[in-house]
Amino acid sequence: MGTGVRRWALPVAAVLAVLAAGYAVWAGVSWWGASSSDSVAYARERDEVLRVGQVGIANFTTLDYREVDRDLDRWLDTSTGALRSEIESDRAVRAKQLADARTVTESRVLDAAVTELDDRAGRARVIAVVETSVMPEGGQSVKKVDRYQTELTRTDAGWKLSALGPVRAGGA
């Protein structure tokens, strides 16, 4: 009986080795196909839009009356289109309003999502929940939570905010 088992052991081992090698090739080809597919590129683009949207919203809702020029420069760096034009056209008025308010705001994005992404057209939309601490000079800090929606446009320098506004209660 020992010779019968030995007689079958080598062919069975060879078949198992061929099957394992075939499975390894199939798994490798499948993995390579998935990693280079359009869906992976789209997911990367979505992740980048989400990151830029979160940073942009935080930039626009974080202000320090002692550093108005720095903050307005940050707004310009993260914006494009009509939003950027609006900031540029009334920069002096905004700077005076912000300095006169003598308030510091610090914001952080609590949650955000990409609600729309057209990577071919270079347009996207992000919504976010933002917690902002408002600290008037000499006053008590107050925390508030707001929802924002931003539109993003892809530029030669990457994604930038092209519109930003609050989301009204009951609306999206």
Coordinates of C-alpha atoms in Angstrom, one line a residue:
M1 CA 0.0 0.0 0.0
G2 CA 2.9 2.4 0.6
T3 CA 4.0 2.2 -3.0
G4 CA 0.5 3.1 -4.2
V5 CA 0.5 6.3 -2.1
R6 CA 3.9 7.3 -3.4
R7 CA 2.8 6.6 -6.9
W8 CA 0.0 9.2 -6.6
A9 CA 1.8 11.7 -4.4
L10 CA 4.0 13.2 -7.1
P11 CA 1.2 13.7 -9.7
V12 CA -1.2 15.2 -7.0
A13 CA 1.6 17.5 -5.8
A14 CA 2.3 18.6 -9.4
V15 CA -1.4 19.3 -10.1
L16 CA -1.7 21.3 -6.9
A17 CA 1.5 23.3 -7.8
V18 CA 0.0 24.1 -11.2
L19 CA -3.3 25.1 -9.7
A20 CA -1.5 27.4 -7.1
A21 CA 0.6 29.0 -9.8
G22 CA -2.5 29.5 -12.0
Y23 CA -4.3 31.1 -9.1
A24 CA -1.3 33.4 -8.3
V25 CA -1.2 34.6 -11.9
W26 CA -4.9 35.2 -12.0
A27 CA -4.8 37.1 -8.6
G28 CA -1.8 39.2 -9.8
V29 CA -3.5 40.1 -13.1
S30 CA -6.7 41.0 -11.3
W31 CA -4.9 43.1 -8.7
W32 CA -3.0 44.9 -11.5
G33 CA -6.2 45.5 -13.4
A34 CA -8.0 46.9 -10.4
S35 CA -5.1 49.2 -9.4
S36 CA -4.8 50.8 -12.8
S37 CA -8.5 51.1 -13.5
D38 CA -10.5 54.3 -14.0
S39 CA -12.4 53.8 -10.8
V40 CA -9.1 54.0 -8.8
A41 CA -8.2 57.3 -10.5
Y42 CA -11.7 58.6 -9.8
A43 CA -11.4 57.6 -6.1
R44 CA -8.1 59.4 -5.9
E45 CA -9.6 62.5 -7.5
R46 CA -12.6 62.4 -5.1
D47 CA -10.2 62.1 -2.1
E48 CA -8.3 65.1 -3.4
V49 CA -11.5 67.2 -3.9
L50 CA -12.6 66.3 -0.3
R51 CA -9.2 67.3 1.1
V52 CA -9.1 70.6 -0.8
G53 CA -12.7 71.4 0.1
Q54 CA -12.1 70.8 3.8
V55 CA -8.9 72.9 3.8
G56 CA -10.6 75.7 1.8
I57 CA -13.6 75.9 4.0
A58 CA -11.4 75.9 7.1
N59 CA -9.3 78.7 5.5
F60 CA -12.4 80.8 4.8
T61 CA -13.9 80.4 8.2
T62 CA -10.7 81.0 10.3
L63 CA -9.8 84.6 10.7
D64 CA -7.6 86.7 12.9
Y65 CA -8.1 90.5 12.9
R66 CA -4.4 90.9 13.8
E67 CA -3.4 89.0 10.6
V68 CA -6.0 90.2 8.1
D69 CA -3.6 90.4 5.1
R70 CA -2.3 86.9 5.8
D71 CA -5.9 85.5 6.0
L72 CA -7.0 87.3 2.8
D73 CA -3.9 86.0 1.0
R74 CA -4.9 82.5 2.1
W75 CA -8.4 83.1 0.7
L76 CA -6.9 84.1 -2.6
D77 CA -4.6 81.1 -2.7
T78 CA -7.5 78.7 -2.3
S79 CA -10.0 80.3 -4.6
T80 CA -10.7 80.8 -8.3
G81 CA -13.3 82.3 -10.6
A82 CA -16.0 84.6 -9.3
L83 CA -15.1 83.9 -5.7
R84 CA -11.6 85.0 -6.2
S85 CA -12.6 88.0 -8.2
E86 CA -15.0 89.1 -5.4
I87 CA -12.2 88.9 -2.8
E88 CA -9.8 90.8 -5.0
S89 CA -12.3 93.6 -5.9
D90 CA -13.3 94.4 -2.3
R91 CA -10.2 93.4 -0.5
A92 CA -9.6 96.8 1.2
V93 CA -13.2 97.0 2.4
R94 CA -13.1 93.4 3.8
A95 CA -9.7 94.0 5.5
K96 CA -11.1 97.1 7.2
Q97 CA -14.3 95.2 8.3
L98 CA -12.3 92.3 9.6
A99 CA -9.8 94.5 11.5
D100 CA -12.6 96.7 13.0
A101 CA -14.5 93.6 14.2
R102 CA -11.5 92.8 16.5
T103 CA -12.5 89.1 16.5
V104 CA -10.6 85.9 16.1
T105 CA -12.3 82.8 14.7
E106 CA -10.9 79.3 14.6
S107 CA -12.7 76.6 12.6
R108 CA -12.4 72.9 12.2
V109 CA -14.3 70.7 9.8
L110 CA -16.1 68.1 11.8
D111 CA -17.4 66.1 8.8
A112 CA -17.5 66.6 5.0
A113 CA -18.5 64.8 1.9
V114 CA -18.2 65.1 -1.9
T115 CA -21.7 65.4 -3.2
E116 CA -20.8 65.9 -6.8
L117 CA -17.7 65.3 -8.9
D118 CA -17.4 65.7 -12.7
D119 CA -13.7 64.9 -13.1
R120 CA -13.9 65.4 -16.9
A121 CA -15.4 68.9 -16.6
G122 CA -13.3 69.8 -13.6
R123 CA -16.2 70.6 -11.3
A124 CA -17.1 69.4 -7.9
R125 CA -19.2 70.2 -4.8
V126 CA -18.5 69.5 -1.2
I127 CA -20.7 69.9 1.9
A128 CA -19.2 70.2 5.4
V129 CA -20.1 70.6 9.0
V130 CA -17.8 73.2 10.7
E131 CA -17.3 74.1 14.3
T132 CA -16.1 77.6 14.8
S133 CA -14.9 79.3 18.0
V134 CA -15.6 83.0 17.9
M135 CA -13.4 85.1 20.2
P136 CA -14.1 88.8 20.3
E137 CA -11.3 90.9 21.8
G138 CA -11.8 90.9 25.6
G139 CA -14.9 88.8 25.4
Q140 CA -16.0 85.2 26.0
S141 CA -15.3 82.6 23.3
V142 CA -18.5 81.2 21.8
K143 CA -18.7 78.0 19.7
K144 CA -21.1 77.5 16.9
V145 CA -21.7 74.8 14.3
D146 CA -22.6 75.6 10.8
R147 CA -23.0 73.7 7.5
Y148 CA -21.3 74.9 4.3
Q149 CA -21.4 74.0 0.7
T150 CA -18.6 74.8 -1.7
E151 CA -18.1 74.4 -5.4
L152 CA -14.6 73.6 -6.6
T153 CA -13.1 74.0 -10.0
R154 CA -10.0 72.3 -11.3
T155 CA -7.3 74.8 -12.4
D156 CA -3.7 74.4 -13.6
A157 CA -2.7 74.7 -10.0
G158 CA -5.1 72.0 -8.8
W159 CA -8.6 72.2 -7.3
K160 CA -9.7 75.6 -5.9
L161 CA -12.9 76.9 -4.3
S162 CA -15.1 78.8 -6.8
A163 CA -18.1 79.3 -4.6
L164 CA -18.8 79.1 -0.9
G165 CA -21.9 79.6 1.2
P166 CA -23.9 78.4 4.2
V167 CA -26.4 75.6 3.9
R168 CA -29.7 76.7 5.2
A169 CA -31.5 74.6 7.8
G170 CA -33.8 72.1 5.9
G171 CA -31.9 72.6 2.6
A172 CA -29.0 70.9 1.0

